[in-house]
XYZ file of C-alpha atoms in Angstrom:
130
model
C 25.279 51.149 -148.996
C 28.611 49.211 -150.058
C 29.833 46.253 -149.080
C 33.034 45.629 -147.274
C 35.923 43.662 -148.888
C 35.411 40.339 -147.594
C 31.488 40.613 -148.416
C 31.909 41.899 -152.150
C 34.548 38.740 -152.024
C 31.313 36.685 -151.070
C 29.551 37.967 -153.512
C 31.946 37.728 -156.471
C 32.675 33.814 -155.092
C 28.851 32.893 -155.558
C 28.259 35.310 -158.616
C 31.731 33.531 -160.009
C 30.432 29.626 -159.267
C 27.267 30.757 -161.219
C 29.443 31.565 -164.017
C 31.681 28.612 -163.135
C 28.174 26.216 -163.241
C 27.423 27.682 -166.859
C 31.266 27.340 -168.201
C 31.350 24.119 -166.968
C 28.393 22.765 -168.620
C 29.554 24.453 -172.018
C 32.746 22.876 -171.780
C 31.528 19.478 -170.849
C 28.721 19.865 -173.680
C 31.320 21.176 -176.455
C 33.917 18.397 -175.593
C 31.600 15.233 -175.380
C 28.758 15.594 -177.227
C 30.494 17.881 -180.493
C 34.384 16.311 -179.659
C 35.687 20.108 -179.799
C 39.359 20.747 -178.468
C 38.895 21.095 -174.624
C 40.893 24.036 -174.674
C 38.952 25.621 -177.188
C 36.036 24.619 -175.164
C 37.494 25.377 -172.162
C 37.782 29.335 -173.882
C 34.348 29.113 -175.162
C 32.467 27.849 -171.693
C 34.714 31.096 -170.118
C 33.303 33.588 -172.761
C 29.926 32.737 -171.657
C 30.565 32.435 -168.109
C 32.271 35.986 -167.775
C 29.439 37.705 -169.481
C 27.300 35.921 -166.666
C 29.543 37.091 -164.302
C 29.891 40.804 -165.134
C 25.859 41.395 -165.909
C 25.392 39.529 -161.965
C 28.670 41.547 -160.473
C 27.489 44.802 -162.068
C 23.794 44.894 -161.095
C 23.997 42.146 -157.589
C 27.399 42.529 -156.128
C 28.436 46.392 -156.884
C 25.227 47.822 -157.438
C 27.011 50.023 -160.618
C 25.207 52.784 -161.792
C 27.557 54.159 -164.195
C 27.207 52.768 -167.774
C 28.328 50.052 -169.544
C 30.961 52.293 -171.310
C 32.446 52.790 -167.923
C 32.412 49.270 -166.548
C 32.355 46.738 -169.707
C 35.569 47.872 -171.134
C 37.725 47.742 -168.159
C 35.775 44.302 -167.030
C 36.437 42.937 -170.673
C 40.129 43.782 -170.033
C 40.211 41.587 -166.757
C 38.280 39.168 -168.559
C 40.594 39.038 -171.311
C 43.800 38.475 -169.052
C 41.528 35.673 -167.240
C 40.674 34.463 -170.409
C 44.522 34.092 -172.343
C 45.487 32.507 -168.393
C 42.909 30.283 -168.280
C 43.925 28.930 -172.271
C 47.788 28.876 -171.000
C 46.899 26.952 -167.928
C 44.225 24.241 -169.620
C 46.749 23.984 -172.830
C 49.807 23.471 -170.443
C 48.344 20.884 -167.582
C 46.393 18.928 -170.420
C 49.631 18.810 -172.916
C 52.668 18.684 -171.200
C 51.206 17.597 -167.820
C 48.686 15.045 -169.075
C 45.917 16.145 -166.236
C 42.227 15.250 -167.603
C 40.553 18.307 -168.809
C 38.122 18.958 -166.245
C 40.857 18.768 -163.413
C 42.726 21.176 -165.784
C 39.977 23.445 -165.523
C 39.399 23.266 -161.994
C 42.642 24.114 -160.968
C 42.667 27.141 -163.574
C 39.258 28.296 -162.104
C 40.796 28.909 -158.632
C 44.294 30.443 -159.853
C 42.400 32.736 -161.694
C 39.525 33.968 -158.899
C 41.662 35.387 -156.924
C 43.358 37.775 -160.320
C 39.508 38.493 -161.301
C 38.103 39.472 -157.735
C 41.174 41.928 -157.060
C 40.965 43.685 -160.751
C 37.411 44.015 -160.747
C 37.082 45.205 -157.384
C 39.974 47.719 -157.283
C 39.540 48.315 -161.027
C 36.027 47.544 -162.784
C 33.862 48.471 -160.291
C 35.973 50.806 -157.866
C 33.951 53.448 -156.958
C 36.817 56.067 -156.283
C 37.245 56.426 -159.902
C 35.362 58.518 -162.138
């Protein structure tokens, strides 16, 4: 049985703050303990945080039982989008705008949940396609 909109939204919120959790650490890890870039950081903690997030959406939230070749490229594509947004967004509030790299991140986060819910669930993991 599917979901409706509003509960795969649930879903994809808690699945998404798992993710977050894991970025987050990554990027906090990379930045103070190894004094990386925090954008690069930033891009590394997402890496790891979307595969979270599409092995969780695919097998929790959607329930996919079509394979990986079906699902991971078009999930790598919204990824990728999320992924060159989030960079613009960290690399534009910390430079020009001066914000502190976690409140950077933050604000990227929830610009870019709404783009990755809406791709992935009309997209990815749409079950009217084939």
């Amino acid at each position: 049985m599917s979901r409706s909109l509003p509960g795969n939204f649930a879903w994809f919120t808690l699945i998404g703050a798992a993710g977050t959790l894991l970025q987050y650490a990554v990027l906090v890890l990379l930045v103070t303990v190894f004094s990386a870039n925090p954008v690069v950081a930033a891009q590394g903690g997402a890496a790891l945080g979307a595969l979270a997030n599409y092995l969780l959406n695919r097998r929790l939230n959607y329930r996919e039982t079509r394979g990986h070749t079906h699902t991971g490229p078009r999930f790598a594509v919204v990824v990728l989008v999320g992924f060159l947004l989030n960079g613009i967004i960290v690399a534009a509030l910390t430079g020009a705008g001066g914000w502190h790299y976690l409140l950077a991140q933050a604000f990227a986060t929830v610009l870019i949940l709404g783009w990755g819910f809406l791709a992935n669930h009309f997209w990815t993991f749409s079950k009217g396609r084939t």
